[in-house]
Amino acid sequence: MKIRPYTNADRGRLESFLRRQVTFAAMNEQTPDAFCLENVADFEAEGTVSLLAEADEGVVAIADLLRRHPVDGSLWLGLFVVDERFHGNGVAQILYEQLEREQMLPHHSVFRLGVLPHNERAYRFWERQGYVYEKDSGTARGDAVHVLKKEGKA
C-alpha cells in the first residue's frame, strides 16, 4: 500500500471513500453526507498534511496530520480512517506503522490524537500502538474526546 499526499484532483475519490464509512459517520452522529462534507473541508484546509493510502482496491485509508500544534507543539493525528471493509484484518496496523515511520517520526517525536469516548475499538487500537491516555478535551465541533499521547523514537 502506498501513502501519498492528497491533491484537489483526488476530491471525487475522497468523497466516495468517506461516504462508504457509514459506521464511522454514525459514531460521529453524522449522516454519511455530512461526515463527507466536513472531512473534505478539513482535508482541503491550509495547515494540515492530508494523505491517502491506496491499494489495488483504490483508497483504503485517509489520514490528516497537524505537524505542530499551536498550543502544545506536538504532532496531532487529526484523522485516521481505514475503510470499513478492512477492519479487523491487520490493514490498520500496517498503515499506521507506515504512516508513523514515513510521515510522523521525520517531523516530531511526540504524537497526540483524540478518540471519541464511546469508540472502544479505536481506543484499544491506539493503546496497542503505544498511546496512553493524557486528558479529556473537546473537538472544534464540541465533541468530547480522550486525548491520547505517544512518545515516538526520535
PDB file of C-alpha atoms in Angstrom:
ATOM      1  CA  MET A   1       0.000   0.000   0.000  1.00  0.00           C
ATOM      2  CA  LYS A   2       1.181   3.455  -0.843  1.00  0.00           C
ATOM      3  CA  ILE A   3       0.593   6.558   1.287  1.00  0.00           C
ATOM      4  CA  ARG A   4       0.725   9.788  -0.672  1.00  0.00           C
ATOM      5  CA  PRO A   5      -0.324  13.440  -0.301  1.00  0.00           C
ATOM      6  CA  TYR A   6      -3.912  14.361  -1.164  1.00  0.00           C
ATOM      7  CA  THR A   7      -4.456  16.774  -4.055  1.00  0.00           C
ATOM      8  CA  ASN A   8      -7.625  18.532  -5.203  1.00  0.00           C
ATOM      9  CA  ALA A   9      -7.704  16.114  -8.156  1.00  0.00           C
ATOM     10  CA  ASP A  10      -8.453  13.348  -5.596  1.00  0.00           C
ATOM     11  CA  ARG A  11     -11.630  15.000  -4.324  1.00  0.00           C
ATOM     12  CA  GLY A  12     -14.076  12.616  -6.023  1.00  0.00           C
ATOM     13  CA  ARG A  13     -12.203   9.551  -4.775  1.00  0.00           C
ATOM     14  CA  LEU A  14     -12.024  11.031  -1.254  1.00  0.00           C
ATOM     15  CA  GLU A  15     -15.766  11.751  -1.282  1.00  0.00           C
ATOM     16  CA  SER A  16     -16.552   8.182  -2.395  1.00  0.00           C
ATOM     17  CA  PHE A  17     -14.322   6.791   0.343  1.00  0.00           C
ATOM     18  CA  LEU A  18     -15.879   8.966   3.053  1.00  0.00           C
ATOM     19  CA  ARG A  19     -19.461   8.165   2.045  1.00  0.00           C
ATOM     20  CA  ARG A  20     -18.704   4.428   2.426  1.00  0.00           C
ATOM     21  CA  GLN A  21     -17.683   4.899   6.089  1.00  0.00           C
ATOM     22  CA  VAL A  22     -21.217   4.698   7.474  1.00  0.00           C
ATOM     23  CA  THR A  23     -20.192   3.234  10.850  1.00  0.00           C
ATOM     24  CA  PHE A  24     -17.644   5.976  11.499  1.00  0.00           C
ATOM     25  CA  ALA A  25     -20.143   8.652  10.413  1.00  0.00           C
ATOM     26  CA  ALA A  26     -22.780   7.220  12.756  1.00  0.00           C
ATOM     27  CA  MET A  27     -20.276   7.150  15.611  1.00  0.00           C
ATOM     28  CA  ASN A  28     -19.769  10.874  14.972  1.00  0.00           C
ATOM     29  CA  GLU A  29     -23.561  11.315  14.989  1.00  0.00           C
ATOM     30  CA  GLN A  30     -23.497  12.408  11.344  1.00  0.00           C
ATOM     31  CA  THR A  31     -25.028  11.211   8.117  1.00  0.00           C
ATOM     32  CA  PRO A  32     -22.512   9.871   5.577  1.00  0.00           C
ATOM     33  CA  ASP A  33     -23.027  13.066   3.532  1.00  0.00           C
ATOM     34  CA  ALA A  34     -22.404  15.393   6.496  1.00  0.00           C
ATOM     35  CA  PHE A  35     -19.366  13.315   7.516  1.00  0.00           C
ATOM     36  CA  CYS A  36     -18.080  13.562   3.953  1.00  0.00           C
ATOM     37  CA  LEU A  37     -18.559  17.326   3.639  1.00  0.00           C
ATOM     38  CA  GLU A  38     -16.876  18.068   6.975  1.00  0.00           C
ATOM     39  CA  ASN A  39     -13.865  15.901   6.259  1.00  0.00           C
ATOM     40  CA  VAL A  40     -13.372  17.070   2.675  1.00  0.00           C
ATOM     41  CA  ALA A  41     -13.308  20.636   4.032  1.00  0.00           C
ATOM     42  CA  ASP A  42     -10.728  19.602   6.652  1.00  0.00           C
ATOM     43  CA  PHE A  43      -8.609  17.858   4.020  1.00  0.00           C
ATOM     44  CA  GLU A  44      -8.583  20.950   1.827  1.00  0.00           C
ATOM     45  CA  ALA A  45      -7.866  23.401   4.673  1.00  0.00           C
ATOM     46  CA  GLU A  46      -4.459  25.031   4.972  1.00  0.00           C
ATOM     47  CA  GLY A  47      -2.095  23.948   7.733  1.00  0.00           C
ATOM     48  CA  THR A  48      -2.531  20.192   7.725  1.00  0.00           C
ATOM     49  CA  VAL A  49      -0.918  17.359   5.792  1.00  0.00           C
ATOM     50  CA  SER A  50      -3.685  15.293   4.212  1.00  0.00           C
ATOM     51  CA  LEU A  51      -2.823  11.815   2.990  1.00  0.00           C
ATOM     52  CA  LEU A  52      -4.424   8.955   1.075  1.00  0.00           C
ATOM     53  CA  ALA A  53      -3.453   5.303   1.388  1.00  0.00           C
ATOM     54  CA  GLU A  54      -4.072   3.361  -1.810  1.00  0.00           C
ATOM     55  CA  ALA A  55      -4.051  -0.234  -2.935  1.00  0.00           C
ATOM     56  CA  ASP A  56      -5.465  -2.046  -5.956  1.00  0.00           C
ATOM     57  CA  GLU A  57      -8.935  -1.528  -4.444  1.00  0.00           C
ATOM     58  CA  GLY A  58      -8.488   2.274  -4.579  1.00  0.00           C
ATOM     59  CA  VAL A  59      -8.415   4.480  -1.472  1.00  0.00           C
ATOM     60  CA  VAL A  60      -8.237   2.212   1.585  1.00  0.00           C
ATOM     61  CA  ALA A  61      -7.474   4.815   4.264  1.00  0.00           C
ATOM     62  CA  ILE A  62      -7.018   8.508   4.903  1.00  0.00           C
ATOM     63  CA  ALA A  63      -5.011  10.469   7.434  1.00  0.00           C
ATOM     64  CA  ASP A  64      -4.795  14.141   8.325  1.00  0.00           C
ATOM     65  CA  LEU A  65      -1.813  15.437  10.301  1.00  0.00           C
ATOM     66  CA  LEU A  66      -1.139  18.701  12.058  1.00  0.00           C
ATOM     67  CA  ARG A  67       2.652  18.631  12.240  1.00  0.00           C
ATOM     68  CA  ARG A  68       2.995  21.242  15.001  1.00  0.00           C
ATOM     69  CA  HIS A  69       0.041  22.028  17.238  1.00  0.00           C
ATOM     70  CA  PRO A  70      -0.053  25.760  18.068  1.00  0.00           C
ATOM     71  CA  VAL A  71      -0.648  25.135  21.798  1.00  0.00           C
ATOM     72  CA  ASP A  72       1.412  22.068  22.753  1.00  0.00           C
ATOM     73  CA  GLY A  73       3.875  21.899  19.822  1.00  0.00           C
ATOM     74  CA  SER A  74       3.333  18.181  19.259  1.00  0.00           C
ATOM     75  CA  LEU A  75       2.224  16.412  16.094  1.00  0.00           C
ATOM     76  CA  TRP A  76      -1.511  15.642  16.082  1.00  0.00           C
ATOM     77  CA  LEU A  77      -3.111  12.877  14.081  1.00  0.00           C
ATOM     78  CA  GLY A  78      -6.390  14.632  13.373  1.00  0.00           C
ATOM     79  CA  LEU A  79      -7.997  11.836  11.411  1.00  0.00           C
ATOM     80  CA  PHE A  80      -7.120   8.244  10.609  1.00  0.00           C
ATOM     81  CA  VAL A  81      -9.881   6.283   8.905  1.00  0.00           C
ATOM     82  CA  VAL A  82      -9.397   2.838   7.417  1.00  0.00           C
ATOM     83  CA  ASP A  83     -12.108   1.617   5.055  1.00  0.00           C
ATOM     84  CA  GLU A  84     -14.647  -0.474   6.950  1.00  0.00           C
ATOM     85  CA  ARG A  85     -14.055  -3.350   4.508  1.00  0.00           C
ATOM     86  CA  PHE A  86     -10.586  -3.784   6.042  1.00  0.00           C
ATOM     87  CA  HIS A  87     -11.397  -3.638   9.750  1.00  0.00           C
ATOM     88  CA  GLY A  88     -10.056  -6.476  11.850  1.00  0.00           C
ATOM     89  CA  ASN A  89      -7.552  -7.883   9.350  1.00  0.00           C
ATOM     90  CA  GLY A  90      -4.341  -6.005  10.258  1.00  0.00           C
ATOM     91  CA  VAL A  91      -4.510  -3.369   7.499  1.00  0.00           C
ATOM     92  CA  ALA A  92      -4.878  -0.500  10.003  1.00  0.00           C
ATOM     93  CA  GLN A  93      -1.812  -1.730  11.910  1.00  0.00           C
ATOM     94  CA  ILE A  94       0.296  -1.897   8.740  1.00  0.00           C
ATOM     95  CA  LEU A  95      -0.878   1.516   7.564  1.00  0.00           C
ATOM     96  CA  TYR A  96      -0.359   3.192  10.929  1.00  0.00           C
ATOM     97  CA  GLU A  97       3.189   1.824  11.223  1.00  0.00           C
ATOM     98  CA  GLN A  98       3.963   3.115   7.730  1.00  0.00           C
ATOM     99  CA  LEU A  99       2.343   6.490   8.498  1.00  0.00           C
ATOM    100  CA  GLU A 100       4.333   6.881  11.714  1.00  0.00           C
ATOM    101  CA  ARG A 101       7.618   5.861  10.079  1.00  0.00           C
ATOM    102  CA  GLU A 102       7.257   7.951   6.902  1.00  0.00           C
ATOM    103  CA  GLN A 103       5.135  10.960   7.857  1.00  0.00           C
ATOM    104  CA  MET A 104       5.339  11.425  11.625  1.00  0.00           C
ATOM    105  CA  LEU A 105       8.755  10.461  13.014  1.00  0.00           C
ATOM    106  CA  PRO A 106      10.708  12.541  10.488  1.00  0.00           C
ATOM    107  CA  HIS A 107       8.956  15.641  11.888  1.00  0.00           C
ATOM    108  CA  HIS A 108       8.380  15.050  15.590  1.00  0.00           C
ATOM    109  CA  SER A 109       8.743  12.662  18.497  1.00  0.00           C
ATOM    110  CA  VAL A 110       5.554  13.424  20.467  1.00  0.00           C
ATOM    111  CA  PHE A 111       2.210  12.459  18.941  1.00  0.00           C
ATOM    112  CA  ARG A 112      -1.321  13.144  20.118  1.00  0.00           C
ATOM    113  CA  LEU A 113      -4.803  12.262  18.894  1.00  0.00           C
ATOM    114  CA  GLY A 114      -8.376  12.382  20.116  1.00  0.00           C
ATOM    115  CA  VAL A 115     -10.667   9.372  20.444  1.00  0.00           C
ATOM    116  CA  LEU A 116     -14.404   9.571  20.969  1.00  0.00           C
ATOM    117  CA  PRO A 117     -15.159   8.176  24.451  1.00  0.00           C
ATOM    118  CA  HIS A 118     -17.607   5.577  23.115  1.00  0.00           C
ATOM    119  CA  ASN A 119     -15.229   4.311  20.412  1.00  0.00           C
ATOM    120  CA  GLU A 120     -13.748   1.494  22.487  1.00  0.00           C
ATOM    121  CA  ARG A 121     -12.401  -0.387  19.472  1.00  0.00           C
ATOM    122  CA  ALA A 122     -10.349   2.637  18.380  1.00  0.00           C
ATOM    123  CA  TYR A 123      -9.179   3.216  21.953  1.00  0.00           C
ATOM    124  CA  ARG A 124      -7.844  -0.355  22.151  1.00  0.00           C
ATOM    125  CA  PHE A 125      -6.191   0.017  18.718  1.00  0.00           C
ATOM    126  CA  TRP A 126      -4.348   3.173  19.785  1.00  0.00           C
ATOM    127  CA  GLU A 127      -3.250   1.589  23.068  1.00  0.00           C
ATOM    128  CA  ARG A 128      -1.686  -1.261  21.043  1.00  0.00           C
ATOM    129  CA  GLN A 129       0.226   1.390  19.070  1.00  0.00           C
ATOM    130  CA  GLY A 130       1.738   2.738  22.295  1.00  0.00           C
ATOM    131  CA  TYR A 131      -0.606   5.652  23.008  1.00  0.00           C
ATOM    132  CA  VAL A 132      -1.660   6.388  26.581  1.00  0.00           C
ATOM    133  CA  TYR A 133      -4.490   8.458  27.997  1.00  0.00           C
ATOM    134  CA  GLU A 134      -3.431  12.045  28.743  1.00  0.00           C
ATOM    135  CA  LYS A 135      -6.633  14.020  29.398  1.00  0.00           C
ATOM    136  CA  ASP A 136     -10.207  14.728  28.354  1.00  0.00           C
ATOM    137  CA  SER A 137     -10.808  17.524  25.872  1.00  0.00           C
ATOM    138  CA  GLY A 138     -13.166  18.587  23.086  1.00  0.00           C
ATOM    139  CA  THR A 139     -13.113  18.950  19.317  1.00  0.00           C
ATOM    140  CA  ALA A 140     -13.760  22.110  17.307  1.00  0.00           C
ATOM    141  CA  ARG A 141     -17.282  20.706  16.768  1.00  0.00           C
ATOM    142  CA  GLY A 142     -17.775  20.434  20.522  1.00  0.00           C
ATOM    143  CA  ASP A 143     -17.487  16.640  20.787  1.00  0.00           C
ATOM    144  CA  ALA A 144     -15.846  15.212  23.897  1.00  0.00           C
ATOM    145  CA  VAL A 145     -12.660  13.221  23.237  1.00  0.00           C
ATOM    146  CA  HIS A 146      -9.999  11.393  25.179  1.00  0.00           C
ATOM    147  CA  VAL A 147      -6.606  12.812  24.230  1.00  0.00           C
ATOM    148  CA  LEU A 148      -4.013  10.064  23.824  1.00  0.00           C
ATOM    149  CA  LYS A 149      -0.265  10.688  23.682  1.00  0.00           C
ATOM    150  CA  LYS A 150       2.711   8.740  22.411  1.00  0.00           C
ATOM    151  CA  GLU A 151       6.387   9.453  22.797  1.00  0.00           C
ATOM    152  CA  GLY A 152       7.957   8.432  19.497  1.00  0.00           C
ATOM    153  CA  LYS A 153      11.503   7.323  18.859  1.00  0.00           C
ATOM    154  CA  ALA A 154      13.300  10.396  17.565  1.00  0.00           C
TER     155      ALA A 154
END
